[in-house]
Structures are given as structure tokens and as C-alpha cells.
């Protein structure tokens, strides 16, 4: 049991969503199993289907068994977790459901005599978020309308809006009901261990930071590749496309972590200030330069997927060259590449250093054969490798590339928290460091909007399934 955490009610909008079933409910169960939830908590699932508490408990039980089998342990623990689950049927756009929700919340509060500590989690399509926030406010459940001692927070899933305009609108609606300190915009990449480690790797070691700039670094590449397609998400992908789905959030957040200046301290605001400055320093992609710096692709067969238009020009792949026009990075290209149905599933950041001034030892045409690199693999492995040249055994003085490698799996034995587990706990205890701030969500959309605007009507290049996608020239 987590004695530092107040008793609270967790309200899960979209309780029957795929995300709730695969990630959220299993992560909540893991938190319970690890003793990270308070003594008393209630989880109220809210969704449209007309099912009751018992059916929701059965669904949750099945999801947890399917998606967190290693955590189950003693079945009686799963049973007692499920006793904390409740369900409210609601159409998110209509006010009636919120009255029932309020009643369900009040029942719990009266029963447990605690004040209303409430965490609302929106695992819903983006168009519904404004309705939910608005209705919470109208029903006295908004963060700003709290009248007793207690806390209220809202966690909002991506996509946070569809573009800058809708993100601004959503920010305004959210700000009407919740203070920014009560608002948690979630990007699950920020909960991944190797992503959180970027800050530690850069700023707890004296040897890397002096080299971390335009004088020594030649280029940086960020790859987020998946070896599967859009699965059953055709309808969503047709509206979203890869730039919005991956680059706007995961991609730009990885970039910001690599590029940011050291924060003045480790407060959430200090870290988020530095990330925001990165996005504001990105060289604008205008109509003149965007086509030189962006390639969009679509995997062959995408148009045959369910809910996809036969003449769709939605991108499932993007390669983008970005420049950070600030003192530290001016002139260094950042290559970001992400896509569906690529050759393998890998998320990796490669920092390539400049060559030494003279190339004595090897391949005269290029030093890239042994160029020094720091390779941060986020998944599937959680490793950091340093690549350098070593003398090939034998008489000749020639070099070959070799690697020194750190692997989370072999270096640490502690139990691994899943990204959602970690971020849910952060939201519960009130740590916003790994959540996206209002200004940054808007700055990220501004970058994506400028690319999309300039690429309007461009037909993405087809690429074969399980290839690496079209190259950026
Ligand atoms: C989600 C995207 O945010 O991230 C998906 O909507 C993508 O399209 C997923 O597959 C990737 O997450 P992970 O953690 O599996 O790399």
C-alpha cells in the first residue's frame, strides 16, 4: 500500500477502449500488486455500452490476464483488485451520464468518508475530449470547481487535437475547467525507461556533455520503425496519418530530450521549459524548403486495408530533416524517420560524431566506416552502445568498428515498470515532468502543420512492406 498517496477515485473514460484493455487496466493492476496504490481507491469505468459493474469486472479481469499474465500472482489479489472496479454507462456528449457518474463518485466518497480526490483519464477519440471536459465542469467535477480539501486531475491521451487550431481550442476548454498543474497530457514514450534515461545519461556524466554540440556532432538520426501495419485502425489512420500519429508527439519529444539544454533544476517546469525552447528553435519548414527535407511514403497494400479509401494519399511513413537553429546545434541535421510496416521494429537514436581531421588508418574514401557513434536503443532492446574504431588484429594498421554496450537487462535486476504504470503513478502523485505542457503541445502541432500544409496534395511514395521506406535525398 502506498501511504504517501491519498485515497482517490480513478475515472476511466473509454473504459472499453483497446488502450484501456491492453495498457491501462493491466497497469493499474500492476500498481496495486506492487503496493503503489493507496489503502482505498475506486476505479470507475465509463463507456457507452450498457453493462453493469459485474460485467465490467469480468472484462477487466480478462484484460489483465491477457495482457499482464506475469503480474497475476495469487488469483485472490486479482479478485480484490476487481472489487474496486465500478461502471457507469454514459454517452460522453450528453449530460445525463455525468449525473450518474457524480452519483457513483459520491457513493464512494460517502462510503469511504474521504474527500473527492479524483483523477479523470480520457482514453477517448480526440473529438470527445472537449465534450467530456465541458460536462465535467458543468457537473461540478472540474478541477477549478473543487470546494473541499482534495485534488482533481485530468490525464488526456494523444492525439491531443488534430492540428494547432484544434489543440488550442482543446487547451482553452481544458483551461476553463482545470488548472495547468492539474492537467497531464500523456505521451507514453516519455514513460519508457531508456527515454527517461536520456536526461540522466546526458547530465549525470561529465564525459558526454562537452561533446554534445555542433563542434563535434555531425548528425543525429531518430528512427521509430514498426514491422506491422495499421492493423484495425484504418478509420483513425485515414484522419491522422503518420506525421500526426508518431512525429508530432513521440518523435518531437525524443528530439527535445536529445537537444535540450541542461535544466536549471530537476523540477517539472525547468525540464519542460528546456524542451519547449527546442521546439521554438526548430527551423521553420516553409513551402520552399519542405520538399527538400521531407519524404512521405505509403506501404503497398495500405489502400486495401479495412476502412481505408481506395485512393487514399495518407502517409504511413515519413522521413524528415530538421535543423535546430540555436547556438549549440546550428547546422547539424537531425534525421527523423518513422513508419509502419518497415523492415523491423526498432526505436533508436544515433548520434554520429565528426571524423578526425586526418584519416590515417583505413578506408580512404570515407571515415563513416568507423565513425564514432552513440546509439541509444529504446526498443526492442534497451541499450546504449558506443561505436569506435579499433585496430584489426594483424600486421596492418587498419581499423574496424567495434562497440561497447550497456544493457538495462543485464545491468539492473530490479522489476521493470511499464511506461503506463510509471506515468499513471506520476499523475497520481502529481509529478508533471514526463507530461507535455500546454505550450509544447501547441509548438509541436505548429511544426506538423507547417509540414502538412506544404505537402498538401503530395502523393506519398509507395514502398514495399518490410522495406526501409523511401530515402530522403
Ligand atoms: C501510438 C501510436 O502512440 O504508439 C501507434 O498511435 C504506435 O500507431 C504506438 O503503434 C507505438 O508505441 P510503442 O510503445 O509500441 O512503440
PDB file of C-alpha atoms in Angstrom, residues 138-353:
ATOM      1  CA  UNK A 138     -20.922  21.718 -15.778  1.00  0.00           C
ATOM      2  CA  UNK A 139     -21.467  18.914 -13.288  1.00  0.00           C
ATOM      3  CA  UNK A 140     -19.178  20.369 -10.662  1.00  0.00           C
ATOM      4  CA  UNK A 141     -16.425  17.844 -11.349  1.00  0.00           C
ATOM      5  CA  UNK A 142     -13.885  20.221 -12.897  1.00  0.00           C
ATOM      6  CA  UNK A 143     -10.579  20.847 -11.187  1.00  0.00           C
ATOM      7  CA  UNK A 144     -11.241  24.529 -10.673  1.00  0.00           C
ATOM      8  CA  UNK A 145     -14.601  23.942  -9.019  1.00  0.00           C
ATOM      9  CA  UNK A 146     -13.335  21.820  -6.154  1.00  0.00           C
ATOM     10  CA  UNK A 147     -14.719  23.160  -2.890  1.00  0.00           C
ATOM     11  CA  UNK A 148     -13.344  20.764  -0.302  1.00  0.00           C
ATOM     12  CA  UNK A 149      -9.810  19.737   0.585  1.00  0.00           C
ATOM     13  CA  UNK A 150      -8.695  17.254  -2.028  1.00  0.00           C
ATOM     14  CA  UNK A 151      -7.293  17.130  -5.513  1.00  0.00           C
ATOM     15  CA  UNK A 152      -8.571  16.722  -9.041  1.00  0.00           C
ATOM     16  CA  UNK A 153      -6.532  15.926 -12.106  1.00  0.00           C
ATOM     17  CA  UNK A 154      -7.174  15.133 -15.707  1.00  0.00           C
ATOM     18  CA  UNK A 155      -4.975  12.926 -17.891  1.00  0.00           C
ATOM     19  CA  UNK A 156      -5.570  13.303 -21.612  1.00  0.00           C
ATOM     20  CA  UNK A 157      -4.407  10.746 -24.167  1.00  0.00           C
ATOM     21  CA  UNK A 158      -2.960  11.575 -27.540  1.00  0.00           C
ATOM     22  CA  UNK A 159      -3.876  12.654 -30.134  1.00  0.00           C
ATOM     23  CA  UNK A 160      -4.311  15.973 -28.359  1.00  0.00           C
ATOM     24  CA  UNK A 161      -6.261  17.720 -31.104  1.00  0.00           C
ATOM     25  CA  UNK A 162      -5.746  17.256 -34.827  1.00  0.00           C
ATOM     26  CA  UNK A 163      -3.744  20.368 -35.585  1.00  0.00           C
ATOM     27  CA  UNK A 164      -2.669  23.614 -33.968  1.00  0.00           C
ATOM     28  CA  UNK A 165      -6.119  25.131 -34.132  1.00  0.00           C
ATOM     29  CA  UNK A 166      -7.935  22.206 -32.509  1.00  0.00           C
ATOM     30  CA  UNK A 167      -5.166  21.764 -29.935  1.00  0.00           C
ATOM     31  CA  UNK A 168      -5.539  25.438 -28.994  1.00  0.00           C
ATOM     32  CA  UNK A 169      -9.293  25.038 -28.748  1.00  0.00           C
ATOM     33  CA  UNK A 170      -8.884  21.988 -26.556  1.00  0.00           C
ATOM     34  CA  UNK A 171      -6.322  23.781 -24.398  1.00  0.00           C
ATOM     35  CA  UNK A 172      -8.776  26.639 -23.917  1.00  0.00           C
ATOM     36  CA  UNK A 173     -11.582  24.262 -22.925  1.00  0.00           C
ATOM     37  CA  UNK A 174      -9.321  22.346 -20.561  1.00  0.00           C
ATOM     38  CA  UNK A 175      -8.021  25.594 -19.051  1.00  0.00           C
ATOM     39  CA  UNK A 176     -11.622  26.614 -18.372  1.00  0.00           C
ATOM     40  CA  UNK A 177     -12.118  23.582 -16.142  1.00  0.00           C
ATOM     41  CA  UNK A 178      -8.651  22.596 -14.865  1.00  0.00           C
ATOM     42  CA  UNK A 179      -5.520  24.497 -13.873  1.00  0.00           C
ATOM     43  CA  UNK A 180      -2.406  23.611 -15.870  1.00  0.00           C
ATOM     44  CA  UNK A 181      -0.959  21.966 -12.701  1.00  0.00           C
ATOM     45  CA  UNK A 182      -3.964  19.635 -12.769  1.00  0.00           C
ATOM     46  CA  UNK A 183      -3.575  18.759 -16.466  1.00  0.00           C
ATOM     47  CA  UNK A 184      -1.497  15.794 -17.662  1.00  0.00           C
ATOM     48  CA  UNK A 185      -1.091  15.383 -21.435  1.00  0.00           C
ATOM     49  CA  UNK A 186       0.276  11.909 -21.785  1.00  0.00           C
ATOM     50  CA  UNK A 187       2.799  10.655 -24.329  1.00  0.00           C
ATOM     51  CA  UNK A 188       3.671   7.106 -23.318  1.00  0.00           C
ATOM     52  CA  UNK A 189       7.133   7.360 -24.901  1.00  0.00           C
ATOM     53  CA  UNK A 190       8.069   9.629 -22.011  1.00  0.00           C
ATOM     54  CA  UNK A 191       7.391   6.731 -19.645  1.00  0.00           C
ATOM     55  CA  UNK A 192       9.890   4.417 -21.331  1.00  0.00           C
ATOM     56  CA  UNK A 193      12.967   3.756 -19.215  1.00  0.00           C
ATOM     57  CA  UNK A 194      15.563   4.458 -21.948  1.00  0.00           C
ATOM     58  CA  UNK A 195      13.796   7.719 -22.827  1.00  0.00           C
ATOM     59  CA  UNK A 196      13.832   8.900 -19.216  1.00  0.00           C
ATOM     60  CA  UNK A 197      17.456   7.817 -19.109  1.00  0.00           C
ATOM     61  CA  UNK A 198      18.445  10.338 -21.802  1.00  0.00           C
ATOM     62  CA  UNK A 199      18.323  13.107 -19.202  1.00  0.00           C
ATOM     63  CA  UNK A 200      20.431  11.076 -16.786  1.00  0.00           C
ATOM     64  CA  UNK A 201      22.879   9.888 -19.441  1.00  0.00           C
ATOM     65  CA  UNK A 202      23.474  13.418 -20.657  1.00  0.00           C
ATOM     66  CA  UNK A 203      23.552  15.346 -17.414  1.00  0.00           C
ATOM     67  CA  UNK A 204      24.934  12.908 -14.835  1.00  0.00           C
ATOM     68  CA  UNK A 205      28.061  12.087 -16.821  1.00  0.00           C
ATOM     69  CA  UNK A 206      30.867  14.552 -17.328  1.00  0.00           C
ATOM     70  CA  UNK A 207      32.274  12.938 -20.448  1.00  0.00           C
ATOM     71  CA  UNK A 208      29.463  13.298 -22.984  1.00  0.00           C
ATOM     72  CA  UNK A 209      28.091  16.781 -22.497  1.00  0.00           C
ATOM     73  CA  UNK A 210      31.236  18.671 -23.606  1.00  0.00           C
ATOM     74  CA  UNK A 211      30.980  16.867 -26.967  1.00  0.00           C
ATOM     75  CA  UNK A 212      27.227  17.310 -27.308  1.00  0.00           C
ATOM     76  CA  UNK A 213      27.190  20.147 -29.829  1.00  0.00           C
ATOM     77  CA  UNK A 214      27.777  21.272 -33.400  1.00  0.00           C
ATOM     78  CA  UNK A 215      31.551  21.289 -32.998  1.00  0.00           C
ATOM     79  CA  UNK A 216      31.744  17.516 -32.533  1.00  0.00           C
ATOM     80  CA  UNK A 217      28.467  16.057 -33.739  1.00  0.00           C
ATOM     81  CA  UNK A 218      27.975  15.521 -37.448  1.00  0.00           C
ATOM     82  CA  UNK A 219      24.324  14.442 -37.433  1.00  0.00           C
ATOM     83  CA  UNK A 220      21.663  12.778 -35.342  1.00  0.00           C
ATOM     84  CA  UNK A 221      19.114  10.284 -36.552  1.00  0.00           C
ATOM     85  CA  UNK A 222      15.958   9.227 -34.777  1.00  0.00           C
ATOM     86  CA  UNK A 223      14.128   6.152 -36.048  1.00  0.00           C
ATOM     87  CA  UNK A 224      10.753   4.903 -34.887  1.00  0.00           C
ATOM     88  CA  UNK A 225      10.081   1.871 -37.065  1.00  0.00           C
ATOM     89  CA  UNK A 226       7.359  -0.729 -36.772  1.00  0.00           C
ATOM     90  CA  UNK A 227       7.188  -4.002 -38.663  1.00  0.00           C
ATOM     91  CA  UNK A 228       3.403  -4.104 -38.698  1.00  0.00           C
ATOM     92  CA  UNK A 229       0.763  -2.034 -40.469  1.00  0.00           C
ATOM     93  CA  UNK A 230      -2.186  -0.064 -39.157  1.00  0.00           C
ATOM     94  CA  UNK A 231      -3.958  -3.252 -38.018  1.00  0.00           C
ATOM     95  CA  UNK A 232      -7.631  -2.424 -37.366  1.00  0.00           C
ATOM     96  CA  UNK A 233      -7.083   1.318 -37.110  1.00  0.00           C
ATOM     97  CA  UNK A 234      -7.929   2.235 -40.707  1.00  0.00           C
ATOM     98  CA  UNK A 235     -10.581   4.801 -39.796  1.00  0.00           C
ATOM     99  CA  UNK A 236      -8.222   6.537 -37.357  1.00  0.00           C
ATOM    100  CA  UNK A 237      -5.256   6.441 -39.724  1.00  0.00           C
ATOM    101  CA  UNK A 238      -7.232   7.933 -42.577  1.00  0.00           C
ATOM    102  CA  UNK A 239      -7.841  11.008 -40.422  1.00  0.00           C
ATOM    103  CA  UNK A 240      -4.452  11.047 -38.802  1.00  0.00           C
ATOM    104  CA  UNK A 241      -1.569   9.780 -40.921  1.00  0.00           C
ATOM    105  CA  UNK A 242       1.880   9.112 -39.559  1.00  0.00           C
ATOM    106  CA  UNK A 243       3.054  12.699 -39.086  1.00  0.00           C
ATOM    107  CA  UNK A 244       0.266  13.297 -36.605  1.00  0.00           C
ATOM    108  CA  UNK A 245       0.324   9.829 -35.103  1.00  0.00           C
ATOM    109  CA  UNK A 246       4.040   9.496 -34.361  1.00  0.00           C
ATOM    110  CA  UNK A 247       6.160  12.536 -35.286  1.00  0.00           C
ATOM    111  CA  UNK A 248       4.019  15.198 -33.579  1.00  0.00           C
ATOM    112  CA  UNK A 249       4.399  13.531 -30.203  1.00  0.00           C
ATOM    113  CA  UNK A 250       6.867  10.637 -29.792  1.00  0.00           C
ATOM    114  CA  UNK A 251       9.284  11.874 -32.470  1.00  0.00           C
ATOM    115  CA  UNK A 252       9.488  15.502 -31.350  1.00  0.00           C
ATOM    116  CA  UNK A 253       9.680  14.530 -27.683  1.00  0.00           C
ATOM    117  CA  UNK A 254      12.671  12.265 -28.385  1.00  0.00           C
ATOM    118  CA  UNK A 255      14.298  15.080 -30.329  1.00  0.00           C
ATOM    119  CA  UNK A 256      13.685  17.548 -27.497  1.00  0.00           C
ATOM    120  CA  UNK A 257      15.286  15.181 -24.958  1.00  0.00           C
ATOM    121  CA  UNK A 258      18.422  14.833 -27.080  1.00  0.00           C
ATOM    122  CA  UNK A 259      18.708  18.509 -27.928  1.00  0.00           C
ATOM    123  CA  UNK A 260      17.626  20.375 -24.779  1.00  0.00           C
ATOM    124  CA  UNK A 261      19.958  22.428 -22.631  1.00  0.00           C
ATOM    125  CA  UNK A 262      20.590  21.335 -19.033  1.00  0.00           C
ATOM    126  CA  UNK A 263      17.610  22.408 -16.916  1.00  0.00           C
ATOM    127  CA  UNK A 264      18.247  24.804 -14.031  1.00  0.00           C
ATOM    128  CA  UNK A 265      16.995  22.105 -11.651  1.00  0.00           C
ATOM    129  CA  UNK A 266      15.004  18.896 -11.801  1.00  0.00           C
ATOM    130  CA  UNK A 267      11.588  20.437 -11.397  1.00  0.00           C
ATOM    131  CA  UNK A 268       8.974  19.560 -13.973  1.00  0.00           C
ATOM    132  CA  UNK A 269       8.813  23.185 -15.084  1.00  0.00           C
ATOM    133  CA  UNK A 270      12.556  23.545 -15.536  1.00  0.00           C
ATOM    134  CA  UNK A 271      12.754  20.407 -17.682  1.00  0.00           C
ATOM    135  CA  UNK A 272       9.700  21.331 -19.701  1.00  0.00           C
ATOM    136  CA  UNK A 273      10.976  24.892 -20.227  1.00  0.00           C
ATOM    137  CA  UNK A 274      14.071  23.495 -21.927  1.00  0.00           C
ATOM    138  CA  UNK A 275      12.063  21.158 -24.152  1.00  0.00           C
ATOM    139  CA  UNK A 276       9.802  23.963 -25.208  1.00  0.00           C
ATOM    140  CA  UNK A 277      12.820  26.073 -26.221  1.00  0.00           C
ATOM    141  CA  UNK A 278      13.952  23.264 -28.533  1.00  0.00           C
ATOM    142  CA  UNK A 279      10.674  23.260 -30.415  1.00  0.00           C
ATOM    143  CA  UNK A 280      10.774  27.011 -30.724  1.00  0.00           C
ATOM    144  CA  UNK A 281      14.294  26.799 -32.179  1.00  0.00           C
ATOM    145  CA  UNK A 282      13.379  24.427 -34.996  1.00  0.00           C
ATOM    146  CA  UNK A 283      13.994  25.971 -38.402  1.00  0.00           C
ATOM    147  CA  UNK A 284      10.560  26.537 -39.965  1.00  0.00           C
ATOM    148  CA  UNK A 285       9.722  24.191 -42.791  1.00  0.00           C
ATOM    149  CA  UNK A 286       8.352  26.511 -45.414  1.00  0.00           C
ATOM    150  CA  UNK A 287       6.920  25.660 -48.828  1.00  0.00           C
ATOM    151  CA  UNK A 288      10.338  26.471 -50.319  1.00  0.00           C
ATOM    152  CA  UNK A 289      12.330  24.012 -48.257  1.00  0.00           C
ATOM    153  CA  UNK A 290       9.848  21.395 -47.117  1.00  0.00           C
ATOM    154  CA  UNK A 291      10.024  19.229 -50.223  1.00  0.00           C
ATOM    155  CA  UNK A 292      13.813  19.054 -49.946  1.00  0.00           C
ATOM    156  CA  UNK A 293      13.576  17.985 -46.345  1.00  0.00           C
ATOM    157  CA  UNK A 294      10.563  15.698 -46.184  1.00  0.00           C
ATOM    158  CA  UNK A 295       9.638  12.433 -47.879  1.00  0.00           C
ATOM    159  CA  UNK A 296       6.301  10.772 -47.280  1.00  0.00           C
ATOM    160  CA  UNK A 297       5.539   7.156 -48.059  1.00  0.00           C
ATOM    161  CA  UNK A 298       2.664   4.721 -48.018  1.00  0.00           C
ATOM    162  CA  UNK A 299       3.144   0.970 -47.728  1.00  0.00           C
ATOM    163  CA  UNK A 300       1.927  -1.158 -50.591  1.00  0.00           C
ATOM    164  CA  UNK A 301      -1.436  -2.642 -49.709  1.00  0.00           C
ATOM    165  CA  UNK A 302      -2.414   0.191 -47.354  1.00  0.00           C
ATOM    166  CA  UNK A 303      -5.292   1.108 -49.667  1.00  0.00           C
ATOM    167  CA  UNK A 304      -6.695  -2.404 -49.303  1.00  0.00           C
ATOM    168  CA  UNK A 305      -6.840  -2.216 -45.512  1.00  0.00           C
ATOM    169  CA  UNK A 306     -10.215  -2.069 -43.803  1.00  0.00           C
ATOM    170  CA  UNK A 307     -11.773   1.432 -43.618  1.00  0.00           C
ATOM    171  CA  UNK A 308      -9.139   2.897 -45.948  1.00  0.00           C
ATOM    172  CA  UNK A 309     -10.134   4.792 -49.119  1.00  0.00           C
ATOM    173  CA  UNK A 310      -9.025   3.043 -52.344  1.00  0.00           C
ATOM    174  CA  UNK A 311      -7.340   6.279 -53.484  1.00  0.00           C
ATOM    175  CA  UNK A 312      -6.043   7.339 -50.076  1.00  0.00           C
ATOM    176  CA  UNK A 313      -2.989   9.616 -50.017  1.00  0.00           C
ATOM    177  CA  UNK A 314      -2.492   9.287 -46.277  1.00  0.00           C
ATOM    178  CA  UNK A 315       1.137   8.714 -45.298  1.00  0.00           C
ATOM    179  CA  UNK A 316       2.220   5.682 -43.278  1.00  0.00           C
ATOM    180  CA  UNK A 317       5.871   6.745 -43.383  1.00  0.00           C
ATOM    181  CA  UNK A 318       7.774   9.983 -43.100  1.00  0.00           C
ATOM    182  CA  UNK A 319      11.426  10.927 -43.234  1.00  0.00           C
ATOM    183  CA  UNK A 320      12.163  14.492 -42.187  1.00  0.00           C
ATOM    184  CA  UNK A 321      15.368  16.510 -41.967  1.00  0.00           C
ATOM    185  CA  UNK A 322      15.158  19.140 -39.250  1.00  0.00           C
ATOM    186  CA  UNK A 323      17.563  21.831 -38.069  1.00  0.00           C
ATOM    187  CA  UNK A 324      17.693  23.343 -34.622  1.00  0.00           C
ATOM    188  CA  UNK A 325      18.753  26.921 -35.127  1.00  0.00           C
ATOM    189  CA  UNK A 326      20.361  27.693 -31.810  1.00  0.00           C
ATOM    190  CA  UNK A 327      23.861  28.305 -30.503  1.00  0.00           C
ATOM    191  CA  UNK A 328      24.538  24.640 -29.751  1.00  0.00           C
ATOM    192  CA  UNK A 329      23.112  22.942 -32.825  1.00  0.00           C
ATOM    193  CA  UNK A 330      23.096  25.324 -35.772  1.00  0.00           C
ATOM    194  CA  UNK A 331      23.939  23.412 -38.971  1.00  0.00           C
ATOM    195  CA  UNK A 332      23.593  19.869 -37.554  1.00  0.00           C
ATOM    196  CA  UNK A 333      20.968  17.851 -39.442  1.00  0.00           C
ATOM    197  CA  UNK A 334      18.504  15.802 -37.409  1.00  0.00           C
ATOM    198  CA  UNK A 335      17.027  12.983 -39.463  1.00  0.00           C
ATOM    199  CA  UNK A 336      13.757  11.658 -38.178  1.00  0.00           C
ATOM    200  CA  UNK A 337      12.244   8.617 -39.764  1.00  0.00           C
ATOM    201  CA  UNK A 338       9.126   6.749 -38.698  1.00  0.00           C
ATOM    202  CA  UNK A 339       6.831   4.314 -40.393  1.00  0.00           C
ATOM    203  CA  UNK A 340       4.505   1.382 -40.382  1.00  0.00           C
ATOM    204  CA  UNK A 341       5.324  -1.944 -41.988  1.00  0.00           C
ATOM    205  CA  UNK A 342       9.048  -1.257 -42.149  1.00  0.00           C
ATOM    206  CA  UNK A 343      11.813  -3.849 -42.118  1.00  0.00           C
ATOM    207  CA  UNK A 344      11.888  -4.280 -38.346  1.00  0.00           C
ATOM    208  CA  UNK A 345      10.550  -2.868 -35.113  1.00  0.00           C
ATOM    209  CA  UNK A 346      13.136  -0.571 -33.651  1.00  0.00           C
ATOM    210  CA  UNK A 347      13.220   2.787 -31.920  1.00  0.00           C
ATOM    211  CA  UNK A 348      16.713   4.165 -31.892  1.00  0.00           C
ATOM    212  CA  UNK A 349      18.652   7.411 -31.665  1.00  0.00           C
ATOM    213  CA  UNK A 350      22.053   7.504 -33.322  1.00  0.00           C
ATOM    214  CA  UNK A 351      24.417  10.374 -32.606  1.00  0.00           C
ATOM    215  CA  UNK A 352      27.195  10.394 -35.173  1.00  0.00           C
ATOM    216  CA  UNK A 353      30.364  12.307 -34.411  1.00  0.00           C
TER     217      UNK A 353
END
